[in-house]
mmCIF file of C-alpha atoms in Angstrom:
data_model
loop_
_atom_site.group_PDB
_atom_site.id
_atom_site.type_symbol
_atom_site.label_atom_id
_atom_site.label_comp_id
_atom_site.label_asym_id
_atom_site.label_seq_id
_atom_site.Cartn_x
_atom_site.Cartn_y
_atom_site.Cartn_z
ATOM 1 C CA UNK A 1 -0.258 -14.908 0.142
ATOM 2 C CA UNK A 2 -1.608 -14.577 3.657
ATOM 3 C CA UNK A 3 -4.203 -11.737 4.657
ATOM 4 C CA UNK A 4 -2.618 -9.928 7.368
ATOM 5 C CA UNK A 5 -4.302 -7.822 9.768
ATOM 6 C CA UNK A 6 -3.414 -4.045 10.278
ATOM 7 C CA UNK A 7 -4.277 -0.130 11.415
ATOM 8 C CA UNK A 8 -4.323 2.757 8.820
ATOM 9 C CA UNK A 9 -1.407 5.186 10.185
ATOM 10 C CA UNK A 10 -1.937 7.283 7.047
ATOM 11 C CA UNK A 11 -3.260 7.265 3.749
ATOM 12 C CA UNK A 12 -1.517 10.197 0.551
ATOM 13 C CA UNK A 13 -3.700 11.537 -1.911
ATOM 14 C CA UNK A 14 -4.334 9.709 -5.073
ATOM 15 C CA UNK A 15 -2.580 10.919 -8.208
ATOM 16 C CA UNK A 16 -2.317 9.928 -11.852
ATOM 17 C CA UNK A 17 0.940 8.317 -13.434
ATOM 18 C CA UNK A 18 1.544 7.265 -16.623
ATOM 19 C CA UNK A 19 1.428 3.290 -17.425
ATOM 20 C CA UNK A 20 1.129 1.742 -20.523
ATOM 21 C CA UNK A 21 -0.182 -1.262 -19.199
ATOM 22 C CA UNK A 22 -3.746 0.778 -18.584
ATOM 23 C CA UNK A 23 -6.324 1.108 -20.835
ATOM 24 C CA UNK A 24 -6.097 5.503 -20.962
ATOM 25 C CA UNK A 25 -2.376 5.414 -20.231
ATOM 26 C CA UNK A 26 -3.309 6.937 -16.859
ATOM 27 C CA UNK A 27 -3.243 4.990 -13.444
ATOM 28 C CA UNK A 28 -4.077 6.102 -9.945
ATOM 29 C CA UNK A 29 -1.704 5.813 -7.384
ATOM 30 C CA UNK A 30 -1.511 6.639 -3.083
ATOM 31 C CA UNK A 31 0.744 5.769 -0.552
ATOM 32 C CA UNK A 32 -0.479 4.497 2.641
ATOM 33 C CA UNK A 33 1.271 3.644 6.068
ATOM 34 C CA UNK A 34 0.104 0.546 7.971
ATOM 35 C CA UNK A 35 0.557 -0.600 11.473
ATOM 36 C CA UNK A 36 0.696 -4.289 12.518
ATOM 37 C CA UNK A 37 -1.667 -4.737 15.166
ATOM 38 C CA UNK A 38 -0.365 -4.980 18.796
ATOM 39 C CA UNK A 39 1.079 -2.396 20.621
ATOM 40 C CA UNK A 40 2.064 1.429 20.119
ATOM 41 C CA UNK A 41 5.626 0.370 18.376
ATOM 42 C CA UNK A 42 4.440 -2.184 15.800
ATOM 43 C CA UNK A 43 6.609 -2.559 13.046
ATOM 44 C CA UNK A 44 4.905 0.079 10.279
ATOM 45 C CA UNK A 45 5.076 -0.403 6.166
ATOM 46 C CA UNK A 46 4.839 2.436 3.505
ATOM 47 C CA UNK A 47 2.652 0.568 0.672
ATOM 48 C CA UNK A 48 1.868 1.763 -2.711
ATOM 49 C CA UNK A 49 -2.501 1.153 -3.725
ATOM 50 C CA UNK A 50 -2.870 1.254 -7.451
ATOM 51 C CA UNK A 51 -5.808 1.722 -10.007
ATOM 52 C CA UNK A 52 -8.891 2.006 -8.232
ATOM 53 C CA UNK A 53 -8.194 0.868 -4.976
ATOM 54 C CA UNK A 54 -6.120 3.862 -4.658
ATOM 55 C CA UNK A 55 -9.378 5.775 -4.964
ATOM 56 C CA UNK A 56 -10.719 4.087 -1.561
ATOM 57 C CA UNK A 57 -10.516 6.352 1.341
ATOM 58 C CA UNK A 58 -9.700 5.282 4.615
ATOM 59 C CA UNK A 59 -9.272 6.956 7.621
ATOM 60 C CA UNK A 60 -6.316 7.021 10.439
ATOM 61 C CA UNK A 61 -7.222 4.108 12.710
ATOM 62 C CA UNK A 62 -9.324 2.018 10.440
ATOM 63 C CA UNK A 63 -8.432 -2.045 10.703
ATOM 64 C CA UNK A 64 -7.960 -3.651 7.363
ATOM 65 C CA UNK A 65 -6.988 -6.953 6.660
ATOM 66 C CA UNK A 66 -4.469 -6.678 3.791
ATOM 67 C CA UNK A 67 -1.848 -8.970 1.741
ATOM 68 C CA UNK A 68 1.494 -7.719 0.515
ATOM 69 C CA UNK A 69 3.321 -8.297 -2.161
ATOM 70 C CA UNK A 70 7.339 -7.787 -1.286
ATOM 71 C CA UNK A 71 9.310 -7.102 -4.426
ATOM 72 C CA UNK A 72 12.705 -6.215 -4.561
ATOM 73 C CA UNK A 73 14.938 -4.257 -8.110
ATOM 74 C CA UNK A 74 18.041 -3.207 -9.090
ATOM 75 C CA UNK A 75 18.973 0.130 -10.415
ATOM 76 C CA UNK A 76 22.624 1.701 -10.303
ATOM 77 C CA UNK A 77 24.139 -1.147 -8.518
ATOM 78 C CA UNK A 78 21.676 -0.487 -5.228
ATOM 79 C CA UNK A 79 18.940 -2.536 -4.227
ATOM 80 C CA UNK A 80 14.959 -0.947 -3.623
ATOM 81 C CA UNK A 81 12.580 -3.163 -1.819
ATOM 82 C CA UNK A 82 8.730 -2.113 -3.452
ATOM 83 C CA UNK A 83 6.184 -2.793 -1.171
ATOM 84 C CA UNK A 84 2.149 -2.992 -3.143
ATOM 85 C CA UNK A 85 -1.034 -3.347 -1.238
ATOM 86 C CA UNK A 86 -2.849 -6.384 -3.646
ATOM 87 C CA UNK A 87 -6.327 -6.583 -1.567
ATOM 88 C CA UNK A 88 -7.994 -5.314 1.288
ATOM 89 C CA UNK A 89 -10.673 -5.599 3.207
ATOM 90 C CA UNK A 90 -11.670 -2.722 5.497
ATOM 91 C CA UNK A 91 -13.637 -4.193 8.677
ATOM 92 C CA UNK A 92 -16.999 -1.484 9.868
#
């Protein structure tokens, strides 16, 4: 995957769901928007930050080089395109 880099739009609160893949059956989750760099009408993305990196707070504006991992499912004969945040790096 290739590190792209990007502007926090926004960033949700973190909340617990329940996963059986964790350890406590609990895992944190946050939605965050992110801007490709460039001008004011960059093409935006609605990501999903699990576990712990959904703990990280950043702030409207910060640049963070990111990679995304582009899934897409089935359910009820329609088609949902996932989007997950897999690494970032937030740049001071």
């Amino acid at each position: 995957m290739n590190a792209k880099l990007m502007r926090v739009v926004q960033q949700g609160e973190a909340f617990a769901v329940q996963s059986q893949k964790s350890e406590n059956g609990q895992l944190m989750k946050c939605n965050i928007v992110l801007q490709e760099m460039g001008g004011k009408f960059e093409n935006q993305y609605v990501a999903t930050m699990l576990g712990n990196m959904a703990t990280f707070k950043l702030a409207p504006g910060d640049v963070v080089a990111v990679t995304l991992r582009f899934s897409t499912r089935e359910y009820n004969g329609q088609v949902f395109q996932d989007i997950l945040l897999t690494d970032f790096y937030k740049f001071n």
